[in-house]
PDB file of C-alpha atoms in Angstrom:
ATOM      1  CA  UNK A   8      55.247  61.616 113.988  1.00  0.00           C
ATOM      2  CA  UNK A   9      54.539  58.508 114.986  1.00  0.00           C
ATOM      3  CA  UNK A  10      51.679  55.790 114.160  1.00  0.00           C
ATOM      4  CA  UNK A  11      48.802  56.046 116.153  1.00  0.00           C
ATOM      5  CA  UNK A  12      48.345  53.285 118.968  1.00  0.00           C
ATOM      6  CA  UNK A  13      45.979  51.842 121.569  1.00  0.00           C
ATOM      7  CA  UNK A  14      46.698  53.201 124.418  1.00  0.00           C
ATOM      8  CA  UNK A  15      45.073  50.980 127.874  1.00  0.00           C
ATOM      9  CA  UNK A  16      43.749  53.714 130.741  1.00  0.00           C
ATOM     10  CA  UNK A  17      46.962  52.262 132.495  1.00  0.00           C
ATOM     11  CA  UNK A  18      48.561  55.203 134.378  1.00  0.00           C
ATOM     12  CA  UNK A  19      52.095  53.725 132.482  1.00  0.00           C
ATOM     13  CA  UNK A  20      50.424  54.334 128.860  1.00  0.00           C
ATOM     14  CA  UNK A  21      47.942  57.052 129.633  1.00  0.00           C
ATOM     15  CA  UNK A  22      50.292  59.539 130.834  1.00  0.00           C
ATOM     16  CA  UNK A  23      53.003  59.056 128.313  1.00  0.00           C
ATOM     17  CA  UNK A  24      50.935  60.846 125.737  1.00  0.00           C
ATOM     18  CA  UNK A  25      49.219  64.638 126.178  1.00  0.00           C
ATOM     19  CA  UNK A  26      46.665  63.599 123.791  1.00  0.00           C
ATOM     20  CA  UNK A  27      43.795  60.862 123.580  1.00  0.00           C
ATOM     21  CA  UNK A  28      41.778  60.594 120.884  1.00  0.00           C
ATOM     22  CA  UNK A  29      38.456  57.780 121.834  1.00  0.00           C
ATOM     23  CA  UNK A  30      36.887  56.395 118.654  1.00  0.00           C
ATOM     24  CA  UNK A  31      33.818  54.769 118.122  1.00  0.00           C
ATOM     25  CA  UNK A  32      29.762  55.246 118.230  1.00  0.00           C
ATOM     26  CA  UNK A  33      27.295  54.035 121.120  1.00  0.00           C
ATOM     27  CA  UNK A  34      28.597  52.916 124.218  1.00  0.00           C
ATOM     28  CA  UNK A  35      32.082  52.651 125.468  1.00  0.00           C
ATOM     29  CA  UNK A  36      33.211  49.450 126.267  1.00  0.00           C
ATOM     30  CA  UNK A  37      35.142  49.347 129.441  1.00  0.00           C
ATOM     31  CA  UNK A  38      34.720  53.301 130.032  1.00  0.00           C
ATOM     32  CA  UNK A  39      31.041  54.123 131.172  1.00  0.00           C
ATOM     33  CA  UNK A  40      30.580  53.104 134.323  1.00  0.00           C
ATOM     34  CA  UNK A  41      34.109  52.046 135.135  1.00  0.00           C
ATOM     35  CA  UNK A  42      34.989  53.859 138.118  1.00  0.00           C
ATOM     36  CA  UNK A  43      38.927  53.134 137.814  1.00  0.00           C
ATOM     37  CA  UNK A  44      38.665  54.314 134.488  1.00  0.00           C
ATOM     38  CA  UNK A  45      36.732  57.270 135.176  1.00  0.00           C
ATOM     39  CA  UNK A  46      39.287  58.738 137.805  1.00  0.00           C
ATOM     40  CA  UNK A  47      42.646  57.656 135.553  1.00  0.00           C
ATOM     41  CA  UNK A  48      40.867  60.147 132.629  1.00  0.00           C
ATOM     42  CA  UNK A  49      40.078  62.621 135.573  1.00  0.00           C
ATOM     43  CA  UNK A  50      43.850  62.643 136.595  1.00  0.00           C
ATOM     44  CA  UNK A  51      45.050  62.555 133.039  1.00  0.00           C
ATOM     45  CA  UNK A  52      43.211  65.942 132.401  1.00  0.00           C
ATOM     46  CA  UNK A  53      43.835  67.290 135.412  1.00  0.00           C
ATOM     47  CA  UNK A  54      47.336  66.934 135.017  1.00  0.00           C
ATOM     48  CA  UNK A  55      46.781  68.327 131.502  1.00  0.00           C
ATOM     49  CA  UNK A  56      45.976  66.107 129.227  1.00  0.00           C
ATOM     50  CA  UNK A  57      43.505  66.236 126.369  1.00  0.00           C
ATOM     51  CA  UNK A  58      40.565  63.898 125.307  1.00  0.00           C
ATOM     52  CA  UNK A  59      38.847  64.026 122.269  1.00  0.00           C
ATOM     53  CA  UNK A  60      35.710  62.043 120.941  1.00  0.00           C
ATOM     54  CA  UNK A  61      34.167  61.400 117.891  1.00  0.00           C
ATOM     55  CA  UNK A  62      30.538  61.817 119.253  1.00  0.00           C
ATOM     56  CA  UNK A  63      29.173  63.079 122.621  1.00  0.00           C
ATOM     57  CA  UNK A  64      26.613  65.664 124.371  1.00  0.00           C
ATOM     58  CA  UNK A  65      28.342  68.390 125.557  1.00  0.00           C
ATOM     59  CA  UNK A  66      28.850  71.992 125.792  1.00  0.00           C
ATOM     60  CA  UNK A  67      29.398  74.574 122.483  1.00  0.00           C
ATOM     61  CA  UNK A  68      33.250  75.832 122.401  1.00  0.00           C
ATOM     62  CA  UNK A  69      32.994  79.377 120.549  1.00  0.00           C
ATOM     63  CA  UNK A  70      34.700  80.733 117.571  1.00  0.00           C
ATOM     64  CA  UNK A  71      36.601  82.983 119.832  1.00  0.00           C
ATOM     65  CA  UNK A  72      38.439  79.846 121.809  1.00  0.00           C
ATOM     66  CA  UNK A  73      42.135  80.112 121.260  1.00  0.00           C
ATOM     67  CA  UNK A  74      41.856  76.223 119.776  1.00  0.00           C
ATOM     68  CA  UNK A  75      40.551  78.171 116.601  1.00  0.00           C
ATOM     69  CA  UNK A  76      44.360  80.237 116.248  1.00  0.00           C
ATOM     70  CA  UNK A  77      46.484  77.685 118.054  1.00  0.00           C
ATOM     71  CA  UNK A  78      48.861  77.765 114.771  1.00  0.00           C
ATOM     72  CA  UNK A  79      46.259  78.301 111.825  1.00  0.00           C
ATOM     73  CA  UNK A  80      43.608  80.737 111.803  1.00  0.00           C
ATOM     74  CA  UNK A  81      40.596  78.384 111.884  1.00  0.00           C
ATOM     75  CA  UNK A  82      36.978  80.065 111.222  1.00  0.00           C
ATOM     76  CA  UNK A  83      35.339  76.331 111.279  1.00  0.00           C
ATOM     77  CA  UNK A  84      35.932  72.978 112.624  1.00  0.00           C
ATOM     78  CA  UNK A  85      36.017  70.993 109.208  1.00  0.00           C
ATOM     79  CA  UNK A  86      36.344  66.887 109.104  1.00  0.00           C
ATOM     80  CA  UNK A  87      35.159  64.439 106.389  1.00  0.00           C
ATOM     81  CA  UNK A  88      32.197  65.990 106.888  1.00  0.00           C
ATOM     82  CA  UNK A  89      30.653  69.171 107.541  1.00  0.00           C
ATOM     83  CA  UNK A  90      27.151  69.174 109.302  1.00  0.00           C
ATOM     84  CA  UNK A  91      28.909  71.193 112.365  1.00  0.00           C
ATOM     85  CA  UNK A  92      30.297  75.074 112.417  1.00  0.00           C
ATOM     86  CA  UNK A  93      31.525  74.485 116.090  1.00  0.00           C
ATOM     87  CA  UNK A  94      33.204  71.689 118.453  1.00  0.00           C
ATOM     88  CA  UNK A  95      32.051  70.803 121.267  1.00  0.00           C
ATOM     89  CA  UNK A  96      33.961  70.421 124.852  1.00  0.00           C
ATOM     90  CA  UNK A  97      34.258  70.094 128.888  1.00  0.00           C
ATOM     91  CA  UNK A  98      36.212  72.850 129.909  1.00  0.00           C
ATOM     92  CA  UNK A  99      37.539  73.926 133.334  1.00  0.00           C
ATOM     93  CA  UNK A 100      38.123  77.726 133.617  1.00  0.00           C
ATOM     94  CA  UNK A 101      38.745  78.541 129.830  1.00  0.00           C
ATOM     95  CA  UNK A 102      40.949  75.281 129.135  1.00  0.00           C
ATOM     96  CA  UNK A 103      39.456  72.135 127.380  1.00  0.00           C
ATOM     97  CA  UNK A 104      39.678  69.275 129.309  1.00  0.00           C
ATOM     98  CA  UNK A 105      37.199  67.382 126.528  1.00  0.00           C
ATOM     99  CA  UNK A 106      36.606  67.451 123.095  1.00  0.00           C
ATOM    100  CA  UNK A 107      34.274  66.417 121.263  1.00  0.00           C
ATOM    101  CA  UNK A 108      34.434  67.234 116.733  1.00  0.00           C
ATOM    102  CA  UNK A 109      31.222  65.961 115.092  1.00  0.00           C
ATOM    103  CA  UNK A 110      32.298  66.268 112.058  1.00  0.00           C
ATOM    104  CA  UNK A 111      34.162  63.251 111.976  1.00  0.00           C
ATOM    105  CA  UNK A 112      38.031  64.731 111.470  1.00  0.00           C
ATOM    106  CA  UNK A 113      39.517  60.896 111.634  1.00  0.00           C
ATOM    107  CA  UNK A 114      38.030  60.225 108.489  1.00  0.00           C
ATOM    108  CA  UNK A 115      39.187  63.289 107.011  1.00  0.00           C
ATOM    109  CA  UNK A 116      42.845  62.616 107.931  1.00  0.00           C
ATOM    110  CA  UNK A 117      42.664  58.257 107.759  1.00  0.00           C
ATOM    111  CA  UNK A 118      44.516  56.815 105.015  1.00  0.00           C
ATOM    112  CA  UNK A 119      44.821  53.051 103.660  1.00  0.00           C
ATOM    113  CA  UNK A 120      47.486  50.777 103.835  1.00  0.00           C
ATOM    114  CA  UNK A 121      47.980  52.133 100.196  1.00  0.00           C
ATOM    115  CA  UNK A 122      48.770  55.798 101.538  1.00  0.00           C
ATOM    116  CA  UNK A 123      45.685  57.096  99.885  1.00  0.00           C
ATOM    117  CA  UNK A 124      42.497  58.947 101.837  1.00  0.00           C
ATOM    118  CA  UNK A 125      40.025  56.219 102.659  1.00  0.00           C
ATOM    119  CA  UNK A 126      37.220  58.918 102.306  1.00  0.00           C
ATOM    120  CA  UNK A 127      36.051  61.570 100.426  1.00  0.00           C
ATOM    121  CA  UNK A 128      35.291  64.862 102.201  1.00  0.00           C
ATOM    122  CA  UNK A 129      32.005  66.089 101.676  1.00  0.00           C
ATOM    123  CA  UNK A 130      31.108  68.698 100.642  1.00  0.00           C
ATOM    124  CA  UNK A 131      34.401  70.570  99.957  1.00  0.00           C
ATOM    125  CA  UNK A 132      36.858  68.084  98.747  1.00  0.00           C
ATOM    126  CA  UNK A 133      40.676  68.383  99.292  1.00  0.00           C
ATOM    127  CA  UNK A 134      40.269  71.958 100.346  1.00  0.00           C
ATOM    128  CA  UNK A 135      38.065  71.090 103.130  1.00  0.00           C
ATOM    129  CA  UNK A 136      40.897  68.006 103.623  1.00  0.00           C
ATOM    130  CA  UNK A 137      43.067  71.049 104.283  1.00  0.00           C
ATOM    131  CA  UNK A 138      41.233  72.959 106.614  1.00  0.00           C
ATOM    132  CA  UNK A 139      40.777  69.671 108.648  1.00  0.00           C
ATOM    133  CA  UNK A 140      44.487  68.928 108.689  1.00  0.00           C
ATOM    134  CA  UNK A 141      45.114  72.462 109.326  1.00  0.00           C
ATOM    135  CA  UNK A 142      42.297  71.872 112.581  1.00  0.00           C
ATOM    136  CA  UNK A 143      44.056  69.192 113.849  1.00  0.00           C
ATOM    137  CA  UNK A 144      47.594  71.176 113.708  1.00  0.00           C
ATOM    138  CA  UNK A 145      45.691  73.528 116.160  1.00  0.00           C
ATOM    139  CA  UNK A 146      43.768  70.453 118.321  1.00  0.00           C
ATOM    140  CA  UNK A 147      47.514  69.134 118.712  1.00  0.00           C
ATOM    141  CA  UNK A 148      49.218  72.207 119.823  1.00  0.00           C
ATOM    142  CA  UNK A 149      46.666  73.361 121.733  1.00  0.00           C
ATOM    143  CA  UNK A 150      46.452  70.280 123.723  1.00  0.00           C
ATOM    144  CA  UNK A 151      50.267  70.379 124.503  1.00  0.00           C
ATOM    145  CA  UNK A 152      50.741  74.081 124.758  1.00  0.00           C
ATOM    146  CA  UNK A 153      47.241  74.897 126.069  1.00  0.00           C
ATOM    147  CA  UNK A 154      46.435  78.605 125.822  1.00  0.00           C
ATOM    148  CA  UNK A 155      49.465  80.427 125.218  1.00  0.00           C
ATOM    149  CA  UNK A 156      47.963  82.000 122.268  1.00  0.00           C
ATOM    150  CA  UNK A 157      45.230  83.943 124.410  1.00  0.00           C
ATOM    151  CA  UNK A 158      48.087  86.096 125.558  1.00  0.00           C
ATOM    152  CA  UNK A 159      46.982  90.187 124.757  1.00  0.00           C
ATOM    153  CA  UNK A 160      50.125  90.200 122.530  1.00  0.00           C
ATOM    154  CA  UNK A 161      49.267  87.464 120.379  1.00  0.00           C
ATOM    155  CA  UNK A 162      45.346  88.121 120.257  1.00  0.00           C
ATOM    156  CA  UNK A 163      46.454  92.226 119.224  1.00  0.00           C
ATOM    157  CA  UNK A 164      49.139  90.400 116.272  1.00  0.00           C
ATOM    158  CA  UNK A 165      45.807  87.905 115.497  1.00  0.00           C
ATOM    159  CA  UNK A 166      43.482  90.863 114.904  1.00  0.00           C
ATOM    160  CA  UNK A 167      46.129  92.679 112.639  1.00  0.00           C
ATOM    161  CA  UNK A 168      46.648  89.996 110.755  1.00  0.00           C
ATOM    162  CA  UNK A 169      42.904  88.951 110.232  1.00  0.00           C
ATOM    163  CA  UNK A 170      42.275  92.700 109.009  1.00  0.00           C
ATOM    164  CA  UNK A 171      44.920  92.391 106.083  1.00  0.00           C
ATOM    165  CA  UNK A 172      42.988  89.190 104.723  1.00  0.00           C
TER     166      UNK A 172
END
């Protein structure tokens, strides 16, 4: 895996990666209101990439989306915090184009130059550090392998295994 990077809303950086993660409270500098930026993120999702935010007003995506059993079973979005028992998204026909986790799941997974957490997760500790790694296992393969998990075969295998729990 490779370090996280700043990636311009350049078609050349943008649409090297199926995954953009936009940090940051308040306004957007060089975003709202940009019109070229505003259609390169339209393209980028419509092509199928993924955007996810930190903080935004947008629609409820239910326990039942196939982001919750991408690769773990997930029965709540957990971050550094946990005020929220649901994400929230844009989606287009079942797919998530946006998303939007308010309960802050970069500080759950940032560490220092030291290698250590820079934050405590409140209030479950390193099991709810876990369960936020384990969310972001499923935000990442969902956003480059989109819904294959919705497929009857895999939802029938989900159920079966949820019952043995």
């Amino acid at each position: 895996m490779r370090d996280p990077s700043i990636v311009r809303l350049d078609p050349s950086e943008l649409f090297q990666t199926p995954f953009v993660y936009i940090a940051g409270r308040g306004g957007l500098p060089g975003l709202v209101g940009n019109e070229q930026a505003e259609r390169q993120l339209r393209r980028f999702v419509d092509l199928g990439g993924m955007i996810m935010f930190d903080d935004a007003d947008l629609a409820r995506v239910g326990a039942d989306h196939v982001l919750y059993r991408s690769f773990y079973i997930i029965d709540f979005p957990a971050g550094r915090a946990r005020g929220q028992d649901h994400v929230l998204g844009v989606q287009d026909e079942g797919r998530i184009k946006i998303l939007v986790m308010p309960n802050d799941l970069g500080g759950a997974l940032a560490r220092g130059d030291d290698g250590y957490y820079r934050w405590n997760c409140t209030p479950g500790g390193s099991v709810q550090r876990e369960w936020a790694i384990r969310f972001a296992v499923n935000i990442l393969l969902y956003a480059t392998c989109t819904d294959y998990k919705s497929d009857r075969a895999h939802v029938e295998t989900l159920m079966q295994s949820r019952r043995g729990r």
